Coordinates of C-alpha atoms and ligand atoms in Angstrom, one line a residue:
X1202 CA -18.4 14.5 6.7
X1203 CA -20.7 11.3 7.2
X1204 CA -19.4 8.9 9.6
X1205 CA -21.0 6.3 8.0
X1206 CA -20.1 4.0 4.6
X1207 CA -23.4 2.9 3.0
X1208 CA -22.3 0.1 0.5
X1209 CA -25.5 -1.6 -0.7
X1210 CA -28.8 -1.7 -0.2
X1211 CA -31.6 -4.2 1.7
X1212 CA -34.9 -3.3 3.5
X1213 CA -32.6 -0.9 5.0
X1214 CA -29.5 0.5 3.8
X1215 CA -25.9 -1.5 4.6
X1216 CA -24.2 0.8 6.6
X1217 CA -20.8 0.7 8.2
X1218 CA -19.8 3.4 10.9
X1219 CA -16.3 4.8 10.2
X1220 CA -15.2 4.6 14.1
X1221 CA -16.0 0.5 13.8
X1222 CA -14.0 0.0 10.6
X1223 CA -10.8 -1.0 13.1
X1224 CA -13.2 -4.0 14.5
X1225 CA -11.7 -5.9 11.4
X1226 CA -14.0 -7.5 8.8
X1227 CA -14.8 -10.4 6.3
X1228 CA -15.8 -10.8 2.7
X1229 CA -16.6 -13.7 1.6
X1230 CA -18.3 -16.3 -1.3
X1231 CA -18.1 -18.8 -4.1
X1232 CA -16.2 -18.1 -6.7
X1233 CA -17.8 -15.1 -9.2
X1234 CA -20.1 -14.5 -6.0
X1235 CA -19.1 -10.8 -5.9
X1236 CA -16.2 -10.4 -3.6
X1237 CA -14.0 -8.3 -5.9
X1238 CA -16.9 -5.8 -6.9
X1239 CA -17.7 -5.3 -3.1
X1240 CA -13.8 -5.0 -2.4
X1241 CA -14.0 -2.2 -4.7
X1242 CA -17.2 -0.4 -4.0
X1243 CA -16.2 -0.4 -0.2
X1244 CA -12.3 0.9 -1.4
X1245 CA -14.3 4.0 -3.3
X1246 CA -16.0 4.8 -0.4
X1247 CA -13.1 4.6 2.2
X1248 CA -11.3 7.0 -0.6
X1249 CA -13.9 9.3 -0.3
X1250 CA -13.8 9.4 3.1
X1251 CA -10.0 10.5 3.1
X1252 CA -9.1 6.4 4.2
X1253 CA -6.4 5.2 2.4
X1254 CA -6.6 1.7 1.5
X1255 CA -4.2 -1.6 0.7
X1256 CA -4.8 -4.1 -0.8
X1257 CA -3.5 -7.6 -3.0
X1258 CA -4.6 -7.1 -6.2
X1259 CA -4.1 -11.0 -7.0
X1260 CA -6.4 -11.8 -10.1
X1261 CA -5.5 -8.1 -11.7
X1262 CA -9.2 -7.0 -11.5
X1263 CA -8.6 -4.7 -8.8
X1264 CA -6.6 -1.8 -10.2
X1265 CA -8.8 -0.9 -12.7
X1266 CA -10.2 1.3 -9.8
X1267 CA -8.0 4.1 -11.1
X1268 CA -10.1 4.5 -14.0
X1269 CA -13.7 5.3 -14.3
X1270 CA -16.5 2.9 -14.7
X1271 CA -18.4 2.4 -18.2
X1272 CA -22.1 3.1 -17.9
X1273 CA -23.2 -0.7 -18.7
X1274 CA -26.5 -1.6 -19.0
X1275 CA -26.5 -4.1 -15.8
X1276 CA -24.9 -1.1 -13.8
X1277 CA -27.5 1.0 -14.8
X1278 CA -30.3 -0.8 -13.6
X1279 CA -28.3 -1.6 -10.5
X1280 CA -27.8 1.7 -9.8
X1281 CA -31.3 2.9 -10.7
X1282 CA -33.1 -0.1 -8.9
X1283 CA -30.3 1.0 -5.1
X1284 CA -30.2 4.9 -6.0
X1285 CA -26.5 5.2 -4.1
X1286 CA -26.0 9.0 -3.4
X1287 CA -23.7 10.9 -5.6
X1288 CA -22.9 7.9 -8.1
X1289 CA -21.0 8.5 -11.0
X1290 CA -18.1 7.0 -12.4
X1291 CA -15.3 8.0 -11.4
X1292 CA -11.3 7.1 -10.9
X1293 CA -9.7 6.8 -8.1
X1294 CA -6.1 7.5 -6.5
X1295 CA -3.6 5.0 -7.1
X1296 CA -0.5 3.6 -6.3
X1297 CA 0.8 0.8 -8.1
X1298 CA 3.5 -1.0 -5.7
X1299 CA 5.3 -3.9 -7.1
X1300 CA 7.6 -6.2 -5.0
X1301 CA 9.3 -7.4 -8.5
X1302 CA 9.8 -3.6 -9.3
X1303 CA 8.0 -4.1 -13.3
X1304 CA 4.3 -3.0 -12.5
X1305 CA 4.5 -0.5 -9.9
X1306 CA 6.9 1.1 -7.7
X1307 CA 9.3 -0.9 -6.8
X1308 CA 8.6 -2.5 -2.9
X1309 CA 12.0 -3.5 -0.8
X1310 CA 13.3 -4.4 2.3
X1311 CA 16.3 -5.7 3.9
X1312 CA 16.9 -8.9 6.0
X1313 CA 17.6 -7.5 8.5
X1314 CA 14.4 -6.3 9.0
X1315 CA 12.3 -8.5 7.2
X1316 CA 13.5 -10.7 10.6
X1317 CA 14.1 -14.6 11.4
X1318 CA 10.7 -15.2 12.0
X1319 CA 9.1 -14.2 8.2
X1320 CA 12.4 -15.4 6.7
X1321 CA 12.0 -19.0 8.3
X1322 CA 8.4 -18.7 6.8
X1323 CA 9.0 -17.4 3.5
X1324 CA 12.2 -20.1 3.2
X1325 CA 10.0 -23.0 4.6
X1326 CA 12.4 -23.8 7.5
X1327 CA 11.9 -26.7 9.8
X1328 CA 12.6 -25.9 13.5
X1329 CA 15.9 -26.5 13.7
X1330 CA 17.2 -24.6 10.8
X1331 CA 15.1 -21.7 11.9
X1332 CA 17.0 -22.1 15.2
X1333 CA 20.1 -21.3 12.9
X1334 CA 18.4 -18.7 11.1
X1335 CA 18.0 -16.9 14.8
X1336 CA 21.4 -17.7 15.4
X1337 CA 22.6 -15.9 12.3
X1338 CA 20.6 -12.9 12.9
X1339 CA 21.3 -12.8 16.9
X1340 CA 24.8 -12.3 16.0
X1341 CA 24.2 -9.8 13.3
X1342 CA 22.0 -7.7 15.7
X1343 CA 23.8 -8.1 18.6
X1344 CA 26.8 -6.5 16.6
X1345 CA 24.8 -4.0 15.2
X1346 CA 25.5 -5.4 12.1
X1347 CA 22.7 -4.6 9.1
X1348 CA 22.0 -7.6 6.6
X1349 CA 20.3 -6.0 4.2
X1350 CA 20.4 -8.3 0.5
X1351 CA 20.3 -11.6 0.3
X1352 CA 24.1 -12.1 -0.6
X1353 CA 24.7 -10.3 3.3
X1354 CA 22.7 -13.2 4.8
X1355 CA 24.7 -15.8 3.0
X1356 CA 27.7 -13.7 4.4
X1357 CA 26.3 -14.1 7.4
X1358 CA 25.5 -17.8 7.1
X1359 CA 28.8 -18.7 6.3
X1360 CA 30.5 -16.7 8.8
X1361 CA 28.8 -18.4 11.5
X1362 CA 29.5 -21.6 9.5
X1363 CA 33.3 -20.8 9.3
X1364 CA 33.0 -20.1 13.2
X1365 CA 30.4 -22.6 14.8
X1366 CA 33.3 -23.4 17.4
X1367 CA 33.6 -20.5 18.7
X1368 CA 29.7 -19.1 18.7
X1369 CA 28.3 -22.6 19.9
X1370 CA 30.0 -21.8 23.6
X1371 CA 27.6 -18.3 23.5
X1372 CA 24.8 -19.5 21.0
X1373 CA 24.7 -23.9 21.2
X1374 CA 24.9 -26.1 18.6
X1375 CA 25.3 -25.2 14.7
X1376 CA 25.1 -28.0 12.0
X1377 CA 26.6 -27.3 8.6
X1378 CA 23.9 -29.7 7.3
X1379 CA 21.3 -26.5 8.0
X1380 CA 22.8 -23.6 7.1
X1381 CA 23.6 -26.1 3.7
X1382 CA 19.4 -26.3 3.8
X1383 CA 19.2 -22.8 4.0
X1384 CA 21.5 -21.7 1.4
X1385 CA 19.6 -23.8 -1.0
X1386 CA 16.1 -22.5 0.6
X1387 CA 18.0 -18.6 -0.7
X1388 CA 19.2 -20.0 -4.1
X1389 CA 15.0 -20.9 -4.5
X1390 CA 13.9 -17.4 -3.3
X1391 CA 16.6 -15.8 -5.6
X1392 CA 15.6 -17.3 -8.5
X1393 CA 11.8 -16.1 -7.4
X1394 CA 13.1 -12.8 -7.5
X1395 CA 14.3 -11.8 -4.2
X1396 CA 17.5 -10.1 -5.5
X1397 CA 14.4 -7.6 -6.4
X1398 CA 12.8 -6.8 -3.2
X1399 CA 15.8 -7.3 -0.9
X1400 CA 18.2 -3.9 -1.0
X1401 CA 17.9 -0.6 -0.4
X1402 CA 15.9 2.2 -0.4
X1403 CA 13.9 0.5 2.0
X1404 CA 9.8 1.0 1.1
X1405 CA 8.5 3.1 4.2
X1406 CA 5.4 2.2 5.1
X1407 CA 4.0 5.6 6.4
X1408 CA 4.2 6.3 2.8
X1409 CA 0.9 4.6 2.3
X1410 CA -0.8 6.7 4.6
X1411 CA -2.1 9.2 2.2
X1412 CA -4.7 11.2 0.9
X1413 CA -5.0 13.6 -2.2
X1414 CA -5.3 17.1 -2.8
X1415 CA -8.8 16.8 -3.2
X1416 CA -8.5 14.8 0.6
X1417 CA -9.7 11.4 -1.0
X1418 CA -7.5 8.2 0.7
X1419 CA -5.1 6.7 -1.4
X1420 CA -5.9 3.1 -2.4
X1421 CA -2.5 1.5 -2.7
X1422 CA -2.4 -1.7 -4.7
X1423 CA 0.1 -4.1 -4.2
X1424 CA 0.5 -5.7 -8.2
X1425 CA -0.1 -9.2 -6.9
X1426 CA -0.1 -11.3 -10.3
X1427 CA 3.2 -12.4 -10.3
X1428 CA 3.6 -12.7 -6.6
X1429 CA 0.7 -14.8 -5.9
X1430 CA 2.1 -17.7 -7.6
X1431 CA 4.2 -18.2 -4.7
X1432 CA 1.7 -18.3 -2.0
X1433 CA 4.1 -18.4 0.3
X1434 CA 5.9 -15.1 -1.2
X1435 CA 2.8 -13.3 -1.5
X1436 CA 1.4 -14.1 2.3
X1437 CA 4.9 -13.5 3.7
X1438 CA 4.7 -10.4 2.3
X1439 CA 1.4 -9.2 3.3
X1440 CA 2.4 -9.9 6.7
X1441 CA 5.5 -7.9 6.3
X1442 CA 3.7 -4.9 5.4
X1443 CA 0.8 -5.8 8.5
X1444 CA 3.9 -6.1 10.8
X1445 CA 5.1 -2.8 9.5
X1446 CA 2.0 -1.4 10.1
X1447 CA 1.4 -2.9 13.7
X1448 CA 5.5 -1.4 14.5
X1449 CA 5.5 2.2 13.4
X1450 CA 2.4 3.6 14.0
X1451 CA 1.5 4.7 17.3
X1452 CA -1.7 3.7 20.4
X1453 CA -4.1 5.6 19.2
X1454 CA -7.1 3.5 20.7
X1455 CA -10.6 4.0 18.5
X1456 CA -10.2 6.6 16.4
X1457 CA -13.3 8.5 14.9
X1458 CA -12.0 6.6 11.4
X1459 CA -8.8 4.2 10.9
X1460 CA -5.7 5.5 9.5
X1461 CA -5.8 2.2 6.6
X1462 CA -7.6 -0.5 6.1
X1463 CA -6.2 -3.6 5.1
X1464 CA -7.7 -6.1 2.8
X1465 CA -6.0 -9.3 2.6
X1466 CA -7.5 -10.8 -0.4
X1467 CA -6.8 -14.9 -0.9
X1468 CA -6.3 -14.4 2.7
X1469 CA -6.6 -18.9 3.4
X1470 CA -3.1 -19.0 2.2
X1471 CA -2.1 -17.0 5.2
X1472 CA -2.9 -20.0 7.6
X1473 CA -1.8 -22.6 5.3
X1474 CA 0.8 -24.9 7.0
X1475 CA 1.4 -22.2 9.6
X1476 CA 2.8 -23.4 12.6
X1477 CA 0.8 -22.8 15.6
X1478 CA 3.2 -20.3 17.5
X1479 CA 3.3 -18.1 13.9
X1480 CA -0.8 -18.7 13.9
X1481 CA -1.0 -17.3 17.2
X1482 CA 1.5 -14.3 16.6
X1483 CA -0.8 -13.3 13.9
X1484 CA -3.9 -13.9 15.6
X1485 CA -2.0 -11.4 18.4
X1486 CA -1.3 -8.9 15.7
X1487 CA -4.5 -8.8 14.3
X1488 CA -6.2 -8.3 17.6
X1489 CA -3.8 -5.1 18.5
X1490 CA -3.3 -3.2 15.9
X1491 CA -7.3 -2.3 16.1
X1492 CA -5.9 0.7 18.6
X1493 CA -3.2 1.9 16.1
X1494 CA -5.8 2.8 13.8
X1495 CA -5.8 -0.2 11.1
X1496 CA -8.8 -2.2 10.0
X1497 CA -7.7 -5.6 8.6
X1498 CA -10.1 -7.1 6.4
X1499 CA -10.4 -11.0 5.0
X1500 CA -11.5 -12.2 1.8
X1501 CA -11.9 -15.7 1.0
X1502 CA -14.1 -18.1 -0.8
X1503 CA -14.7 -20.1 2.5
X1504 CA -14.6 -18.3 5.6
X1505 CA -14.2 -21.6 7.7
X1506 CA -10.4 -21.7 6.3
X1507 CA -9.4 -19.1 9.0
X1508 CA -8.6 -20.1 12.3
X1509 CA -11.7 -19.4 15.1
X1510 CA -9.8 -17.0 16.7
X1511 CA -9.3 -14.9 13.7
X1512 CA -12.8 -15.3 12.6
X1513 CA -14.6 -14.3 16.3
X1514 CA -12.5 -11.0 15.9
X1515 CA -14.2 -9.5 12.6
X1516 CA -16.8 -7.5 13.7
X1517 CA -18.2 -6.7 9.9
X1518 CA -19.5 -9.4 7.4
X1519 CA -19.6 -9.3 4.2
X1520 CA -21.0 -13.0 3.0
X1521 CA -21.7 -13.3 -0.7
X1522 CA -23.1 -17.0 -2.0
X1523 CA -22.1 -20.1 -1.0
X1524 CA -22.2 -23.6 -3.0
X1525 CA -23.7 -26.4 -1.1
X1526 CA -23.2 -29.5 -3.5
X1527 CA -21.0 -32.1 -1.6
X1528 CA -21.7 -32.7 2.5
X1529 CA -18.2 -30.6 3.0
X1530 CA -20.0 -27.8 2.0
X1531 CA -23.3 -28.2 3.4
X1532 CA -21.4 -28.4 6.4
X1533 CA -19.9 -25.0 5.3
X1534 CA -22.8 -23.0 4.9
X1535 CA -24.4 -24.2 8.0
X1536 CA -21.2 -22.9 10.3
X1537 CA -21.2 -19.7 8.6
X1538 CA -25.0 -19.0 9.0
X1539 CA -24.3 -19.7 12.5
X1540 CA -21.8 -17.1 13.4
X1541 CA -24.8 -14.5 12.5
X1542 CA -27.2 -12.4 14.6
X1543 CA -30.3 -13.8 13.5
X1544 CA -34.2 -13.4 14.4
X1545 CA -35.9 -16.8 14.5
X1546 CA -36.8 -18.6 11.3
X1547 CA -34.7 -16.3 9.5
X1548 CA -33.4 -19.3 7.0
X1549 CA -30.4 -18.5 6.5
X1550 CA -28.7 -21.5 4.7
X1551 CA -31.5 -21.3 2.3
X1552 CA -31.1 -17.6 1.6
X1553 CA -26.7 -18.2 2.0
X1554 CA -27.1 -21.0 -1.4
X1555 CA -29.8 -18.6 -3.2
X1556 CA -28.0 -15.3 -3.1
X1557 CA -27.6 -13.9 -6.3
X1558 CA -24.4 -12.2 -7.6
X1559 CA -23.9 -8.8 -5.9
X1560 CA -25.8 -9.7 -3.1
X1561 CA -24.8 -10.8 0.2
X1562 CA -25.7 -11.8 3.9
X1563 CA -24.3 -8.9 5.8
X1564 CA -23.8 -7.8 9.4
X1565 CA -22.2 -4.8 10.7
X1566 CA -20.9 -3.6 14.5
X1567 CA -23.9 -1.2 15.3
X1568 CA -22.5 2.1 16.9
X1569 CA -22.4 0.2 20.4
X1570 CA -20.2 -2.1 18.9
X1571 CA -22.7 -5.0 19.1
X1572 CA -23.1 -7.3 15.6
X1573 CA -25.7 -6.1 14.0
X1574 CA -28.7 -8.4 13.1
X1575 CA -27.9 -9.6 9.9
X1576 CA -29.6 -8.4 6.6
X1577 CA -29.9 -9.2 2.9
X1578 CA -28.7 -6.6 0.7
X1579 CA -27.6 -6.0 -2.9
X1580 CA -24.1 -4.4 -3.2
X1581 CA -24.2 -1.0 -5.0
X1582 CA -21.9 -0.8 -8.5
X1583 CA -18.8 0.3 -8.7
X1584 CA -18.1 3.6 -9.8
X1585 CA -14.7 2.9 -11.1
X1586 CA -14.0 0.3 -14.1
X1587 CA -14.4 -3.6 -13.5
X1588 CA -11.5 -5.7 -15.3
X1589 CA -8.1 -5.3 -16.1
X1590 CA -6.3 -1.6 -16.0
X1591 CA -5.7 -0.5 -19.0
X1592 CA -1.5 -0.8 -19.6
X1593 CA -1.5 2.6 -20.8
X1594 CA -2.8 4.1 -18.1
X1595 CA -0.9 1.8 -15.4
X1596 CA 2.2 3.1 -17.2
X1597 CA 0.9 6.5 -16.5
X1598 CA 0.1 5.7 -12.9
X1599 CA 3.5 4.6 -12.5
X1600 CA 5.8 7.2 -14.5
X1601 CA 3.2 9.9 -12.6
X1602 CA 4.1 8.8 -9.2
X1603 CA 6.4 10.6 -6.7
X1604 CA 7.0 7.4 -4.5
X1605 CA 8.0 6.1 -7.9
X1606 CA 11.6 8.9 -8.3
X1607 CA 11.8 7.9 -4.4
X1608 CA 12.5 4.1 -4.8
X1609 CA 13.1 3.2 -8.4
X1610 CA 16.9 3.3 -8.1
X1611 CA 18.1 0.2 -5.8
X1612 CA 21.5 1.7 -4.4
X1613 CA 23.7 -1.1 -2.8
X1614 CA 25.9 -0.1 -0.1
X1615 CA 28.3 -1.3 1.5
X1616 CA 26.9 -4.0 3.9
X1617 CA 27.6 -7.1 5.9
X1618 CA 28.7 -8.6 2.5
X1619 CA 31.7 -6.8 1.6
X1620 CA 31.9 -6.3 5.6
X1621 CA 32.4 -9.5 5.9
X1622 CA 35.1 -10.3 3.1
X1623 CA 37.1 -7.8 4.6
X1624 CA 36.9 -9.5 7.3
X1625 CA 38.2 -12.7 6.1
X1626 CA 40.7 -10.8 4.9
X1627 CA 41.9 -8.9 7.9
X1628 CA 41.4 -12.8 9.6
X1629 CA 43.8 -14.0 7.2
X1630 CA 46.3 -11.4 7.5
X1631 CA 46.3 -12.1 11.5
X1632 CA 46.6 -15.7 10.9
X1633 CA 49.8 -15.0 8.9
X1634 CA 50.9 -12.6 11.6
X1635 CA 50.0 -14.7 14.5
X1636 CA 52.1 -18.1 12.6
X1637 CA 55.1 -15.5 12.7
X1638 CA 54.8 -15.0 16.0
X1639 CA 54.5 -18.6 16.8
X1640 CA 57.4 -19.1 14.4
X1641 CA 59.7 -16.8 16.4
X1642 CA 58.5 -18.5 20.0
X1643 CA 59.6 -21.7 18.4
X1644 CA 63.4 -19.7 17.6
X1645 CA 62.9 -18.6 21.1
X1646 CA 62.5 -21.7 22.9
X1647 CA 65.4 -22.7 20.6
X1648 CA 67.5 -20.4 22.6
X1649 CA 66.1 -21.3 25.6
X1650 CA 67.1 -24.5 26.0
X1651 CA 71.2 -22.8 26.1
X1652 CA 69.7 -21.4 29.1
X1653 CA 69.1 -22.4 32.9
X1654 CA 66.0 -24.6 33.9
X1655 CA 65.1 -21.2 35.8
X1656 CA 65.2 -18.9 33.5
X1657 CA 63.9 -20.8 31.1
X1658 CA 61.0 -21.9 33.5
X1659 CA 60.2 -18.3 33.5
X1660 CA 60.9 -17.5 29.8
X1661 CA 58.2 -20.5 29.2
X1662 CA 55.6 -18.8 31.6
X1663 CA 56.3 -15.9 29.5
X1664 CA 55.6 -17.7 26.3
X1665 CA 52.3 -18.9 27.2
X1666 CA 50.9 -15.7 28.9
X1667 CA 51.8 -14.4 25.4
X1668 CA 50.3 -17.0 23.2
X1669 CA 47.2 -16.3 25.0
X1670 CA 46.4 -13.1 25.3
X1671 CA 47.3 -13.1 21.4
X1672 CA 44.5 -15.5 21.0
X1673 CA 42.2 -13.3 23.1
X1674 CA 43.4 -10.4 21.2
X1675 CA 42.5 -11.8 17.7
X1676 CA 38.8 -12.7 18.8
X1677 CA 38.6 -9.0 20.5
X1678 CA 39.3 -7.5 17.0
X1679 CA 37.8 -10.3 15.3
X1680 CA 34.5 -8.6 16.7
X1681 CA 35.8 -5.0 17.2
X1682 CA 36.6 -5.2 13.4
X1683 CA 33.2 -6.6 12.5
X1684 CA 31.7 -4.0 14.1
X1685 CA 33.7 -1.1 13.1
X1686 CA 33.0 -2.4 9.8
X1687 CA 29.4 -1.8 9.8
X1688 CA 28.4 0.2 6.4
X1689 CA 25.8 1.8 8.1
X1690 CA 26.0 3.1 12.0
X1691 CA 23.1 1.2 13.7
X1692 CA 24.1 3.4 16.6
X1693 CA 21.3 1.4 18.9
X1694 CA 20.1 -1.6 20.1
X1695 CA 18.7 -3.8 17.3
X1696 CA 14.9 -5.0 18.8
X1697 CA 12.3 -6.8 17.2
X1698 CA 8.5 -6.5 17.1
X1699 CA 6.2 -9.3 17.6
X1700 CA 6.4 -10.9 14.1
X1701 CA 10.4 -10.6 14.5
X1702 CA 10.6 -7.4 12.3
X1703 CA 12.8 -4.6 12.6
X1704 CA 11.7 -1.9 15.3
X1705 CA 12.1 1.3 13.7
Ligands
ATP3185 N1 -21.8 -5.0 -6.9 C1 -21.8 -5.4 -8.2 N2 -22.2 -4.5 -9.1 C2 -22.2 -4.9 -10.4 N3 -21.8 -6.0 -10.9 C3 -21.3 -6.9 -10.0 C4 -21.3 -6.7 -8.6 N4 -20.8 -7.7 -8.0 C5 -20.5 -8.6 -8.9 N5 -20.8 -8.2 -10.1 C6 -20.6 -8.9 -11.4 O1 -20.2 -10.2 -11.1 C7 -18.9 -10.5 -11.7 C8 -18.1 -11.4 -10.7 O2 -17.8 -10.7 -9.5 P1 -16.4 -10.7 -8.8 O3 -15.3 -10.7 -9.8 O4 -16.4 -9.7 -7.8 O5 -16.5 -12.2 -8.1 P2 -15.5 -12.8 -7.1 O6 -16.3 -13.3 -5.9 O7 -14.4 -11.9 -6.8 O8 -14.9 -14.1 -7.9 P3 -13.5 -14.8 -7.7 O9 -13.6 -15.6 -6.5 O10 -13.4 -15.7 -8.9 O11 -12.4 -13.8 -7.7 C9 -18.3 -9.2 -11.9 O12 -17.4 -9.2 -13.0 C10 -19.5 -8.3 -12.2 O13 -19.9 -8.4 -13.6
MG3186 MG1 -12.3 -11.9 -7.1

């Protein structure tokens, strides 16, 4: 097998070496530049190397890579004028995932371990109702209690609404005013769908991590349409499935080829109003999960809309055309031909304005790792189809797929929802009991006064003890009960990964 991916062609061939693919990666241009076409031709080519793939399909030009290419005339010539070995066209292995469940198989998760910190992100939380948010779920984890639809964190919300006296002595402060703001901020992503993509089964993300019978990767497309129109929605997501990812798989340091790559298409609206301690956490992410085996790759029009410290760690560039009408973007295309390798006089603003579709500015970690001096190339065709999947065969894609019997049935069980209303319940019931008891003390102290000052000092002393430790009782089975109640048996401490998600 070649340890090598040759996707286009200069002076010299473009190549990328399979053992630097985890050194991350950019792909960039103007619009119509190229960047979908070279997502693709690089996706074949990780396939055929047995890497699966992921990736946003967010325009719906991107699936079409499970059916084969149409011998155009402008292919032809493209692929007679770069001769790429073996080309043909061809389809490649799918799997359509679809958070909203209608173009692919369906994609959930719970909230418990989607985690405070995407939650806050994907609700649009200032920082003190994401302080509630982390109260809410440090109380559900601490009690091993699983939130898994949205209707559970309302539960949940609620509960530690009804009993802010009691958990601000553990937990501080909690204002009704923000868990109001982030029952509204649940009503919005309801009404985006989330009853859809939070529940059970849970989408396991080691299910992405496979190859054919014929040992070609899988690419797994996430059906991105819909999803993208909530940027915020569609980038939480990505991250979700990045953070999954970074948590399950194990060190594996450099690999001779990554387990996945990861293209995070439209990736700018992953840093768009992102506070800096959630910039840095990805930034942290990024840089680790090179030693699980993951390549993460960026595409964007402008490659200056990612912080520094994401940019400095992609090793292999991609950069299609860039437009250099107003000063913003003169200023544009001067920092990006910076950040290359370059022998003098190469030009490079010049050549980065006058590069022609399907062709880019490219630079690649040589097998030392070091950048490799950068080169002009034209990107080879695709071998698979450019445009939209046909619906037929999408349908077939879908209907055909195992994962698709695995998750299309959402299955609700009993969790911290109908936990919890029982629990109001058995609260009310021990109200009721505990006003009889307090109804019979008051008979009692009725009596009491027939009796001595003595004896009824002591029957007093009695009285209160008892009062009490009924008091300290209720709250012990307040939590005993809230625990015993738990649908499913965590049976272990609940911990988080770095991006707040669920450890598995
Ligand atoms: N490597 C290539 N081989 C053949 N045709 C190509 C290639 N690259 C680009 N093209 C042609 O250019 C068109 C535009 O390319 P593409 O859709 O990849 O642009 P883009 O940069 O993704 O644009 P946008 O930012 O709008 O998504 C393609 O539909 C195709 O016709
Ligand atoms: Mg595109």
């Amino acid at each position: 097998m070649r340890q090598e991916l040759v996707i286009g062609q200069g002076e010299k061939p473009a190549i990328i070496h399979l053992d630097k693919l985890n050194r991350h990666g950019l792909i960039a241009g103007a619009t119509g530049t190229g960047k979908t076409v070279t997502l693709k031709v690089i996706a074949e080519k990780l396939s055929k190397a047995g890497i699966p793939v992921f990736l946003a399909d967010v325009k719906g030009d991107l699936a079409s890579i499970a059916e084969p290419g149409e011998l155009s005339e402008k292919i032809l010539e493209r692929a007679a004028k770069l001769q790429p070995e073996d080309f043909e066209p061809r389809a490649y292995p799918v799997e359509l995932l679809d958070i909203f469940g209608a173009n692919g198989v369906p994609v959930r998760t719970t909230i418990s371990d989607m985690g405070p910190i995407l939650l806050s992100r994907l609700l649009g939380l200032n920082e003190t109702q994401e302080g509630i948010l982390n109260i809410a779920f440090k109380v559900a984890d601490e009690k091993q209690l699983l939130l898994i639809d949205i209707k559970d964190l309302r539960a949940m919300l609620n509960f530690v609404g009804d009993n802010a006296t009691e958990l601000r002595r553990e937990y501080g402060n909690i204002s009704k005013q923000s868990i109001g703001a982030i029952l509204r901020g649940l009503l919005v992503i309801e009404e985006q769908g989330g009853d859809l993509f939070f529940g059970e089964p849970m989408f396991d993300i080691q299910d992405l991590l496979k190859t054919d019978a014929a040992g070609r990767g899988y690419v797994n497309i996430l059906m991105a349409n819909r999803l993208f129109m909530s940027p915020k929605l569609y980038s939480t997501f990505l991250l979700w499935f990045l953070s999954e990812l970074y948590e399950q798989l194990p060190e594996v340091g450099d690999l001779e080829k990554p387990k996945i790559v990861f293209f995070f298409d439209e990736a700018h609206v992953l840093f768009q109003d992102v506070p800096d301690v959630l910039e840095e956490k990805i930034e942290l992410i990024v840089r680790l999960i090179r030693s699980k085996g993951v390549g993460v790759y960026f595409v964007t029009q402008n490659p200056t809309d990612l912080p520094n410290a994401i940019l400095s760690q992609l090793g292999n560039k991609i950069q299609h055309a860039l437009r250099a009408f107003t000063p913003k973007e003169q200023k544009t295309v001067k920092a990006v031909a910076e950040t290359f390798r370059q022998q003098e006089g190469e030009e490079l603003e010049k050549k980065l304005t006058e590069l022609k579709v399907g062709e880019a500015l490219v630079s690649f970690l040589d097998p030392e790792g070091i950048p490799g001096y950068v080169q002009q190339v034209m990107i080879y065709p695709p071998e698979s189809k450019m445009g939209i999947l046909d619906p037929l065969v999408k349908e077939e894609k879908i209907n055909r797929s195992l994962l698709y019997y695995k998750y299309s049935e959402a299955i609700d069980r009993e969790s911290s929802y109908e936990q919890l209303q029982r629990l109001s319940e058995i609260k009310a019931i021990e109200l009721e009991e505990n006003e009889e008891l307090a109804a019979r003390d008051r008979e009692k102290a009725e009596q009491l006064k027939q009796l001595e000052i003595e004896h009824q000092k002591q029957k007093e002393q009695t009285r209160q003890k008892r009062t009490s430790s009924s008091r300290d009782s209720t709250m012990d089975r307040f939590t005993k009960n809230l625990m015993s109640q738990v649908g499913r048996e965590v049976g272990r401490v609940i911990s988080r990964g770095i991006l707040g998600i669920l450890k598995k």
